[in-house]
XYZ file of C-alpha atoms in Angstrom:
429
model
C -2.692 38.792 -0.349
C -4.469 35.623 0.761
C -5.717 35.113 -2.822
C -2.228 35.573 -4.225
C -0.742 33.197 -1.669
C -3.446 30.623 -2.314
C -2.847 30.820 -6.061
C 0.914 30.435 -5.613
C 0.352 27.480 -3.335
C -2.096 25.861 -5.773
C 0.235 26.364 -8.718
C 3.219 25.023 -6.757
C 1.191 21.943 -5.871
C 0.241 21.430 -9.523
C 3.872 21.771 -10.599
C 5.041 19.307 -7.973
C 2.408 16.712 -8.847
C 2.884 17.161 -12.580
C 6.680 16.848 -12.526
C 6.645 13.857 -10.158
C 4.195 12.010 -12.397
C 6.140 12.751 -15.567
C 9.360 11.630 -13.917
C 7.770 8.359 -12.752
C 6.750 7.451 -16.316
C 10.331 7.752 -17.487
C 11.557 5.771 -14.479
C 9.200 2.929 -15.482
C 10.795 2.918 -18.927
C 14.390 3.270 -17.718
C 15.273 -0.481 -17.691
C 14.275 -0.887 -21.347
C 16.538 -1.327 -24.345
C 15.691 0.773 -27.396
C 14.266 -2.289 -29.132
C 11.805 -2.848 -26.249
C 10.092 0.499 -26.788
C 8.599 -0.621 -30.121
C 6.979 -3.942 -29.152
C 3.258 -4.505 -29.761
C 2.483 -8.216 -29.463
C -1.319 -7.955 -29.800
C -3.961 -5.394 -30.706
C -4.907 -4.618 -27.092
C -1.416 -3.533 -26.013
C 0.594 -0.537 -27.157
C 4.329 0.101 -27.483
C 5.978 1.858 -24.550
C 7.048 4.596 -26.942
C 3.427 5.263 -27.857
C 2.341 5.476 -24.201
C 5.072 8.020 -23.442
C 3.974 10.118 -26.401
C 0.218 9.804 -25.912
C 0.235 11.127 -22.343
C 2.194 14.137 -23.633
C -0.371 14.547 -26.409
C -3.066 14.697 -23.716
C -1.459 17.687 -21.965
C -0.704 19.350 -25.300
C -4.243 18.871 -26.627
C -6.320 19.766 -23.582
C -4.064 22.330 -21.868
C -1.314 23.822 -23.998
C -3.231 24.458 -27.216
C -6.262 26.088 -25.590
C -4.568 27.895 -22.692
C -0.940 28.818 -23.542
C -0.902 31.791 -25.880
C 1.494 31.400 -28.803
C 2.067 27.697 -28.176
C 3.669 25.942 -31.164
C 3.590 22.138 -31.405
C 6.906 20.444 -32.045
C 5.163 18.444 -34.800
C 1.605 19.117 -35.992
C 1.102 15.522 -37.187
C 1.439 14.177 -33.623
C -2.172 15.282 -33.079
C -3.247 12.412 -35.357
C -0.540 9.874 -34.557
C -0.886 9.930 -30.755
C -4.648 10.407 -30.424
C -6.111 7.268 -28.866
C -9.904 7.447 -29.250
C -10.927 11.103 -28.923
C -13.196 11.699 -31.903
C -13.884 15.199 -30.619
C -10.234 16.022 -31.340
C -10.071 14.271 -34.704
C -9.191 10.998 -36.467
C -6.699 8.531 -35.008
C -4.004 6.275 -36.399
C -4.982 2.580 -36.557
C -4.483 1.205 -33.022
C -3.304 -2.347 -33.930
C -0.577 -0.815 -36.126
C 1.094 1.379 -33.503
C 4.039 -1.024 -33.288
C 4.780 -0.534 -36.993
C 5.734 3.119 -36.581
C 9.508 3.424 -36.188
C 9.481 7.198 -36.599
C 9.331 9.360 -34.553
C 12.220 7.653 -32.842
C 12.466 7.036 -29.120
C 14.790 10.040 -28.860
C 12.248 12.181 -30.693
C 9.481 11.030 -28.349
C 11.565 12.057 -25.351
C 12.213 15.399 -27.076
C 8.437 15.724 -27.487
C 7.958 15.028 -23.785
C 10.514 17.717 -22.907
C 8.849 20.192 -25.254
C 5.483 19.584 -23.579
C 7.015 19.738 -20.088
C 8.812 23.027 -20.782
C 5.628 24.585 -22.073
C 3.491 23.193 -19.248
C 5.881 24.790 -16.752
C 5.565 28.052 -18.696
C 1.771 27.750 -18.467
C 1.962 27.208 -14.711
C 4.307 30.169 -14.306
C 2.061 32.525 -16.283
C -1.239 31.353 -14.792
C -3.346 34.041 -13.148
C -5.501 33.023 -10.170
C -8.542 32.629 -12.423
C -6.630 30.624 -15.041
C -5.037 28.414 -12.384
C -8.500 27.620 -11.042
C -9.776 26.884 -14.556
C -6.960 24.531 -15.586
C -6.581 22.731 -12.230
C -9.265 20.065 -12.975
C -7.685 19.331 -16.381
C -4.210 19.089 -14.849
C -5.508 16.618 -12.263
C -7.222 14.631 -15.012
C -4.030 14.641 -17.092
C -1.929 13.461 -14.147
C -4.331 10.632 -13.366
C -4.520 9.779 -17.059
C -0.727 9.461 -17.138
C -0.809 7.236 -14.058
C -3.252 4.966 -15.880
C -0.792 4.741 -18.746
C 2.049 4.009 -16.340
C 0.065 0.932 -15.377
C -0.526 0.088 -19.021
C 3.181 0.503 -19.738
C 3.939 -2.227 -17.184
C 1.162 -4.619 -18.184
C 1.659 -4.141 -21.920
C 5.412 -4.561 -21.613
C 4.945 -7.791 -19.665
C 2.832 -9.220 -22.456
C 5.263 -7.964 -25.094
C 8.259 -9.568 -23.358
C 6.441 -12.796 -22.505
C 6.091 -13.842 -26.141
C 9.890 -13.940 -26.447
C 11.049 -17.579 -26.144
C 14.032 -16.339 -24.081
C 11.552 -14.989 -21.468
C 13.703 -11.924 -20.727
C 13.407 -10.196 -17.353
C 12.489 -6.528 -17.117
C 14.414 -6.228 -13.839
C 16.209 -8.393 -11.283
C 13.906 -7.869 -8.296
C 13.496 -10.990 -6.147
C 9.850 -11.957 -5.600
C 9.063 -13.014 -2.001
C 7.670 -16.534 -1.681
C 5.117 -17.716 0.856
C 5.517 -20.386 3.515
C 1.843 -20.960 4.342
C -1.612 -19.784 3.288
C -3.674 -18.142 6.030
C -7.063 -19.797 6.557
C -9.928 -18.317 4.594
C -12.187 -16.187 6.764
C -15.385 -14.281 6.041
C -16.719 -10.818 6.829
C -20.512 -10.694 7.033
C -22.873 -7.831 6.269
C -26.561 -7.844 7.274
C -27.651 -5.898 4.210
C -29.508 -2.614 3.963
C -29.312 0.694 2.157
C -25.810 2.193 2.038
C -24.161 5.043 0.159
C -21.649 4.246 -2.588
C -19.868 6.349 -5.171
C -17.587 9.345 -4.861
C -18.294 12.846 -3.662
C -15.944 15.522 -2.422
C -13.306 17.981 -3.561
C -10.439 15.576 -4.278
C -9.958 14.001 -7.688
C -12.088 11.164 -9.024
C -13.074 10.114 -12.533
C -16.517 11.095 -13.767
C -17.901 7.539 -13.731
C -17.243 7.182 -9.970
C -20.058 9.604 -9.168
C -22.576 10.703 -8.101
C -22.797 9.203 -4.639
C -26.087 7.379 -4.365
C -28.166 4.944 -2.342
C -27.446 1.270 -2.915
C -29.301 -1.731 -1.551
C -27.039 -4.488 -0.277
C -28.514 -7.908 0.414
C -27.180 -9.953 3.342
C -23.859 -11.428 2.276
C -20.355 -12.288 3.327
C -17.073 -11.572 1.565
C -13.815 -13.552 1.752
C -11.078 -12.215 3.986
C -8.360 -12.759 1.375
C -7.739 -13.296 -2.314
C -7.928 -16.685 -4.017
C -4.434 -18.200 -4.144
C -2.503 -20.104 -6.780
C -2.770 -23.224 -4.638
C -6.549 -23.004 -4.584
C -6.604 -22.352 -8.301
C -4.353 -25.373 -8.897
C -7.002 -27.478 -7.143
C -9.570 -26.117 -9.599
C -7.334 -27.085 -12.527
C -6.684 -30.555 -11.071
C -10.430 -31.113 -10.695
C -10.943 -30.565 -14.413
C -11.909 -26.911 -14.113
C -10.932 -26.178 -17.713
C -12.699 -29.307 -19.010
C -16.138 -29.026 -17.356
C -18.483 -26.983 -19.522
C -21.093 -26.780 -16.753
C -18.839 -24.381 -14.810
C -18.474 -21.854 -17.607
C -20.524 -19.067 -19.099
C -21.272 -19.802 -22.756
C -18.922 -17.127 -24.109
C -16.231 -18.218 -21.670
C -16.473 -21.845 -22.778
C -16.196 -20.747 -26.425
C -13.161 -18.583 -25.597
C -11.507 -21.401 -23.618
C -11.869 -23.819 -26.514
C -11.047 -21.272 -29.194
C -7.757 -20.255 -27.566
C -6.882 -23.487 -25.791
C -6.888 -22.116 -22.240
C -5.570 -24.621 -19.698
C -4.401 -22.257 -16.944
C -3.987 -18.519 -16.229
C -2.080 -16.402 -18.734
C 1.726 -16.809 -18.577
C 1.501 -20.273 -16.934
C 3.242 -23.274 -18.489
C 4.231 -26.718 -17.307
C 7.940 -27.520 -17.171
C 8.972 -31.034 -16.129
C 5.550 -31.605 -14.573
C 5.541 -28.406 -12.488
C 3.709 -25.142 -13.135
C 5.841 -22.080 -13.860
C 4.834 -18.604 -14.976
C 6.441 -15.599 -16.564
C 7.014 -12.563 -14.336
C 8.850 -9.315 -14.948
C 11.655 -10.916 -12.943
C 11.729 -13.778 -15.469
C 10.332 -17.301 -15.240
C 9.392 -18.354 -11.700
C 7.848 -21.473 -10.229
C 4.228 -20.789 -9.308
C 3.974 -19.964 -5.590
C 0.883 -21.720 -4.253
C 0.562 -19.180 -1.418
C 0.501 -16.069 -3.638
C -2.706 -14.610 -5.127
C -3.659 -16.033 -8.505
C -3.233 -13.412 -11.223
C -3.835 -12.913 -14.949
C -7.221 -14.595 -15.028
C -10.212 -13.458 -17.054
C -13.669 -12.744 -15.699
C -14.728 -16.050 -17.252
C -12.094 -17.931 -15.231
C -12.912 -16.092 -12.002
C -16.609 -16.792 -12.455
C -15.992 -20.486 -13.277
C -13.823 -20.901 -10.177
C -16.426 -19.205 -7.986
C -19.120 -21.545 -9.257
C -16.845 -24.549 -8.732
C -16.261 -23.406 -5.125
C -20.006 -22.951 -4.536
C -19.604 -19.179 -4.169
C -19.821 -16.085 -6.368
C -17.877 -12.917 -7.052
C -18.711 -9.882 -4.899
C -20.680 -7.059 -6.461
C -18.803 -3.797 -6.859
C -21.109 -2.179 -4.278
C -20.350 -4.910 -1.738
C -16.630 -4.549 -2.406
C -16.680 -0.762 -2.079
C -18.722 -0.713 1.112
C -16.246 -3.075 2.807
C -13.153 -1.363 1.377
C -14.057 2.232 2.219
C -13.344 1.564 5.889
C -9.778 0.391 5.174
C -6.517 2.264 4.717
C -5.252 2.304 1.133
C -2.170 0.193 1.743
C -0.653 -2.703 -0.155
C 1.713 -3.848 -2.882
C 1.507 -1.062 -5.460
C 3.643 0.197 -8.345
C 5.539 2.363 -5.855
C 7.277 -0.819 -4.647
C 8.475 -1.499 -8.217
C 8.114 -5.260 -7.652
C 5.340 -5.647 -10.238
C 4.165 -9.020 -8.969
C 1.589 -10.001 -6.311
C 2.993 -11.392 -3.080
C 1.687 -13.921 -0.548
C -0.215 -12.651 2.451
C 2.213 -12.231 5.333
C 1.403 -15.073 7.720
C 3.321 -13.302 10.461
C 1.159 -10.190 10.347
C -1.201 -11.511 13.021
C -4.218 -10.490 10.948
C -7.261 -12.423 12.170
C -8.966 -14.668 9.614
C -12.132 -12.603 9.959
C -10.548 -9.323 8.826
C -10.154 -8.200 5.243
C -6.686 -8.279 3.692
C -5.148 -7.280 0.351
C -8.187 -5.248 -0.646
C -5.796 -2.747 -2.234
C -2.819 -3.481 -4.458
C -1.506 -6.850 -5.659
C -4.322 -7.606 -8.135
C -7.324 -5.862 -9.589
C -10.305 -7.819 -8.279
C -13.020 -8.932 -10.660
C -16.527 -8.173 -9.395
C -19.815 -9.568 -10.636
C -20.978 -6.108 -11.733
C -21.299 -4.821 -15.264
C -19.739 -1.434 -16.007
C -22.738 0.880 -16.182
C -23.439 4.467 -15.168
C -24.624 5.425 -11.708
C -28.010 7.164 -11.286
C -27.534 10.796 -12.275
C -24.211 10.260 -14.082
C -23.244 13.087 -16.429
C -20.097 12.857 -18.589
C -17.723 15.788 -18.845
C -18.144 18.221 -21.706
C -15.956 18.159 -24.815
C -13.054 15.777 -25.403
C -12.641 14.714 -21.762
C -16.282 13.584 -21.870
C -15.168 10.674 -24.076
C -12.996 9.390 -21.248
C -15.296 6.785 -19.674
C -18.956 7.119 -20.605
C -18.537 5.813 -24.156
C -17.248 2.493 -22.799
C -20.247 1.617 -20.646
C -21.137 -1.555 -22.513
C -20.094 -5.232 -22.372
C -17.407 -4.702 -19.710
C -17.102 -5.801 -16.091
C -15.909 -3.772 -13.100
C -12.692 -4.468 -11.181
C -11.696 -2.858 -7.892
C -8.704 -2.264 -5.648
C -5.693 -1.566 -7.873
C -2.716 -3.786 -8.558
C 1.053 -4.060 -8.430
C 1.164 -1.742 -11.450
C -1.086 0.974 -9.953
C 0.488 4.018 -8.232
C -0.725 4.070 -4.640
C -1.852 7.704 -4.694
C -3.969 6.895 -7.749
C -6.298 4.613 -5.770
C -9.600 5.234 -3.970
C -12.296 2.950 -2.607
C -14.646 4.314 -5.288
C -12.244 3.701 -8.191
C -13.928 1.666 -10.944
C -11.683 -0.089 -13.433
C -13.318 -1.982 -16.287
C -12.315 -4.605 -18.838
C -13.933 -7.076 -21.184
C -14.638 -10.541 -19.715
C -11.961 -12.411 -21.761
C -9.122 -9.958 -20.936
C -6.225 -11.484 -19.002
C -3.059 -9.460 -19.572
C -3.776 -6.975 -16.780
C -2.896 -7.979 -13.185
C -6.323 -9.415 -12.371
C -7.370 -11.784 -9.602
C -10.401 -12.146 -7.369
C -11.889 -12.991 -3.984
C -15.110 -14.866 -3.257
C -18.441 -13.869 -1.771
C -21.766 -15.527 -1.079
C -25.322 -14.668 -0.066
C -26.504 -15.109 3.487
C -29.938 -16.671 3.723
């Protein structure tokens, strides 16, 4: 009886988590007009319609087809159209052309989602204790995969809307503005061998493990994120005009694309404004700077006489903190100033989670002993361990229950459309 009860409890938990995640994706898309679902303003973003379909494809491909007897796809050709990069599954439709596909329609994509949901619930209902145990890791992976695409839905949509000269708002949420910037404090660490990386029974992606020994050198890390006001000082001091501050590839990118400020910033009547999902807003000097590339973060750090923290330094400091902050759950989708009335001492870490993904100075590489998953899911992270940098902490577009201190996000150094910012660090000598 205990086995039966445990299985029922496990299955009920899977159903609850699955349905809540699927519902959240559709809530993210709810404010959109039909025309918004199709936008793809650059190769690196995808239409909202595609995201909604692809996450359904994931459950269909890795759970329904292998585990639900008699399962019939609503449309066999979706296997090709909504495959992202899984060569184990088969060929994929050309990524930069996703916005050219008007059919299936938005209504048909939602019908596809319902078809997958109905059959996933049937799979849960029919699952024996042994099958429930076998599919549980894939369900958790699928849920976390969908949460990643929820974040991409927000960030991609922001880029897609921002190119519109009307600068349309996604919603009418009011963004809090700051009144003062707390003084910058520092948290020191004497160095030594510490343990980093994930281990345990809860979910984590394969590239977060195994837990391993890491040598930290004596250092200190900034108590808060770099603000817009501090970044404005960098701009005013010729930060985008001084080649000595920039990595070679960054300087080439700056000149090739005409960077003068973070993405979405523009000067109007001599003042800096930026596009937000609440529409155009005047830049708040007290809020964290956001939508900067690794190149910009690194150039600022050098200008300030500091550096970016390593991912191991960041993780070791963050693992002691509660995972609290401005996440997607708040539906604000914009970083906010540090609350000056919180009474937080300048020597304590703040905003380590939420608001902005924080660039680190670490390349995205495997940990000692890393082994990718077998089959299609094994293509999830390991194949991307080249030429990318690690970010930590989550952002305003990340679901809060998706975050861990060991979570490793990764992007290419020039990428700016994600909600990315940074804090400073330096060596202690």
